[in-house]
Coordinates of C-alpha atoms in Angstrom, one line a residue:
X1 CA 17.2 -34.2 -87.3
X2 CA 18.4 -31.9 -84.9
X3 CA 22.1 -31.8 -83.6
X4 CA 22.7 -32.3 -80.2
X5 CA 25.9 -31.5 -78.5
X6 CA 26.2 -34.0 -75.8
X7 CA 30.2 -33.9 -75.5
X8 CA 31.4 -33.7 -71.9
X9 CA 33.6 -30.7 -72.7
X10 CA 30.8 -28.3 -73.6
X11 CA 30.5 -25.2 -71.2
X12 CA 27.1 -24.8 -69.6
X13 CA 25.6 -21.3 -70.0
X14 CA 23.1 -19.8 -67.5
X15 CA 20.9 -17.2 -68.8
X16 CA 20.7 -13.7 -66.8
X17 CA 16.9 -14.3 -66.6
X18 CA 17.3 -17.7 -65.2
X19 CA 19.9 -16.5 -62.8
X20 CA 17.8 -13.8 -61.3
X21 CA 14.7 -16.1 -60.9
X22 CA 16.8 -18.4 -59.0
X23 CA 18.5 -15.8 -57.0
X24 CA 14.8 -14.5 -56.2
X25 CA 13.6 -17.9 -55.1
X26 CA 16.5 -18.4 -52.9
X27 CA 16.5 -14.9 -51.2
X28 CA 12.8 -14.9 -50.9
X29 CA 12.7 -17.1 -47.4
X30 CA 15.3 -15.0 -45.6
X31 CA 13.7 -11.7 -46.7
X32 CA 10.3 -12.9 -45.6
X33 CA 11.8 -14.1 -42.3
X34 CA 13.5 -10.6 -41.8
X35 CA 10.3 -8.7 -42.5
X36 CA 8.4 -10.9 -40.2
X37 CA 10.9 -10.4 -37.4
X38 CA 10.7 -6.5 -37.8
X39 CA 6.6 -6.5 -38.0
X40 CA 7.0 -9.0 -35.0
X41 CA 9.1 -6.5 -33.1
X42 CA 6.7 -3.7 -33.9
X43 CA 3.7 -5.7 -32.9
X44 CA 5.2 -6.7 -29.4
X45 CA 6.2 -2.9 -28.7
X46 CA 2.5 -1.9 -29.5
X47 CA 1.4 -4.6 -27.4
X48 CA 3.6 -3.6 -24.5
X49 CA 2.6 0.2 -25.0
X50 CA -1.1 -0.6 -25.0
X51 CA -0.8 -2.7 -21.7
X52 CA 1.1 0.0 -19.9
X53 CA -0.1 3.5 -20.9
X54 CA 1.5 5.3 -17.9
X55 CA 4.8 3.8 -19.0
X56 CA 4.0 4.9 -22.5
X57 CA 4.2 8.6 -21.3
X58 CA 7.4 8.2 -19.8
X59 CA 9.4 6.5 -22.5
X60 CA 12.1 8.6 -23.8
X61 CA 13.3 6.4 -26.9
X62 CA 11.2 4.7 -29.1
X63 CA 14.0 2.1 -30.3
X64 CA 12.3 -1.2 -30.7
X65 CA 15.2 -3.1 -29.4
X66 CA 15.6 -1.2 -26.2
X67 CA 11.7 -0.6 -25.6
X68 CA 11.2 -3.7 -23.3
X69 CA 14.2 -2.9 -21.2
X70 CA 12.6 0.7 -20.8
X71 CA 9.2 -0.5 -20.0
X72 CA 10.6 -3.0 -17.5
X73 CA 12.8 -0.1 -15.8
X74 CA 9.8 2.2 -15.6
X75 CA 7.7 -0.6 -14.2
X76 CA 10.2 -1.3 -11.4
X77 CA 10.5 2.3 -10.7
X78 CA 6.6 2.7 -10.3
X79 CA 6.7 -0.3 -8.1
X80 CA 9.1 1.3 -5.9
X81 CA 7.2 4.5 -5.7
X82 CA 4.0 2.4 -4.8
X83 CA 5.9 0.7 -1.9
X84 CA 7.2 3.9 -0.7
X85 CA 3.8 5.4 -0.6
X86 CA 2.4 2.4 1.0
X87 CA 5.2 2.6 3.7
X88 CA 4.5 6.3 4.2
X89 CA 0.8 5.6 4.3
X90 CA 1.6 2.9 6.9
X91 CA 3.5 5.3 9.1
X92 CA 0.9 8.0 8.9
X93 CA -1.7 5.6 9.9
X94 CA 0.3 4.5 13.0
X95 CA 1.3 8.0 13.8
X96 CA -2.5 8.8 14.0
X97 CA -3.6 5.8 15.8
X98 CA -1.1 6.4 18.3
X99 CA -2.0 10.2 18.6
X100 CA -5.6 9.0 19.0
X101 CA -4.7 6.3 21.7
X102 CA -2.5 9.0 23.5
X103 CA -5.5 11.1 24.2
X104 CA -8.6 9.5 23.9
X105 CA -8.5 8.1 27.4
X106 CA -8.3 11.9 28.6
X107 CA -11.1 13.1 26.2
X108 CA -13.4 10.0 27.4
X109 CA -13.0 10.4 31.0
X110 CA -13.3 14.1 30.9
X111 CA -16.7 13.7 28.7
X112 CA -17.9 11.2 31.2
X113 CA -17.0 13.4 34.2
X114 CA -18.5 16.5 32.7
X115 CA -21.9 14.9 32.0
X116 CA -22.2 13.5 35.6
X117 CA -24.5 15.4 37.8
X118 CA -22.3 14.9 40.9
X119 CA -19.3 16.9 41.6
X120 CA -16.3 15.2 40.2
X121 CA -12.6 16.3 40.5
X122 CA -9.7 14.8 38.8
X123 CA -6.7 14.8 41.2
X124 CA -4.1 13.2 38.9
X125 CA -3.5 12.2 35.4
X126 CA -0.4 10.5 34.4
X127 CA 0.6 9.4 31.2
X128 CA 4.3 8.2 30.3
X129 CA 3.6 7.3 26.7
X130 CA 2.7 3.9 26.9
X131 CA 0.6 3.7 30.4
X132 CA -1.8 5.9 31.9
X133 CA -3.4 6.4 35.2
X134 CA -6.2 8.7 36.4
X135 CA -7.2 9.3 40.0
X136 CA -10.5 11.0 40.6
X137 CA -13.1 11.3 43.2
X138 CA -16.9 12.2 43.3
X139 CA -19.3 13.7 45.8
X140 CA -22.9 12.6 45.8
X141 CA -25.9 10.8 47.4
X142 CA -25.0 7.9 45.3
X143 CA -22.4 7.3 42.7
X144 CA -23.0 8.2 39.1
X145 CA -19.8 6.8 37.5
X146 CA -20.4 3.5 35.7
X147 CA -17.1 1.5 35.9
X148 CA -18.4 -1.1 33.6
X149 CA -19.1 1.5 30.9
X150 CA -15.8 3.0 31.1
X151 CA -14.2 -0.4 31.2
X152 CA -15.9 -1.4 28.2
X153 CA -15.1 1.7 26.3
X154 CA -11.5 2.1 27.3
X155 CA -10.7 -1.6 26.7
X156 CA -11.5 -1.3 23.0
X157 CA -8.5 0.7 22.4
X158 CA -6.2 -0.2 25.4
X159 CA -4.8 -3.2 27.3
X160 CA -4.9 -4.0 31.0
X161 CA -7.6 -1.6 31.7
X162 CA -8.6 -1.5 35.4
X163 CA -11.3 0.8 36.8
X164 CA -11.5 0.5 40.5
X165 CA -13.6 2.0 43.4
X166 CA -10.8 2.7 45.9
X167 CA -12.6 4.4 48.6
X168 CA -16.1 5.3 49.7
X169 CA -17.0 7.0 52.7
X170 CA -19.4 9.3 54.2
X171 CA -18.9 12.9 53.9
X172 CA -21.6 15.3 55.3
X173 CA -24.9 13.5 56.4
X174 CA -26.0 11.4 53.3
X175 CA -23.5 12.9 50.7
X176 CA -20.8 10.4 50.1
X177 CA -17.2 10.5 49.0
X178 CA -16.2 8.0 46.1
X179 CA -12.5 7.7 45.0
X180 CA -11.6 6.1 41.8
X181 CA -8.5 4.9 40.1
X182 CA -8.4 4.3 36.4
X183 CA -5.2 2.6 34.6
X184 CA -4.3 1.0 31.2
X185 CA -1.6 0.5 28.8
X186 CA -1.6 1.5 25.1

């Protein structure tokens, strides 16, 4: 028969091997969570860099902690640059449109009058930046100026366009004098 020491005063002894096994078992979850969180940060950083390659080229510090903030700051700066470029584009477009509207009526009227077989003389062109006024007259047997065509073309770009035959009278025998006025607003 074996002797058992079941007395309450006996000291319990833990072997070193048992202690190390218990220690490993208790530390294993915390170590695995630590390693998983580090791997998760690396995966999230790779995902950010994959989705934003332009930002990746401008990143200065590859610290995984500050990487999302750097990406966000660079993204905001690129968005600001994009809005600045859009504003500049709109201002250039407005300038070109205004320049076109400022001189289109002169160019159009002069082309119409040059292609006219009758003698046409422009007496007055007034343009103040918003409104224009052209006064011209034509000599011929019959008028070759088409007021409806001029009105239709100019009303595509201008407001309150008016083309009027102001005066018509006989000049010499069957040659007549036609006076026109043309006006509109940008």
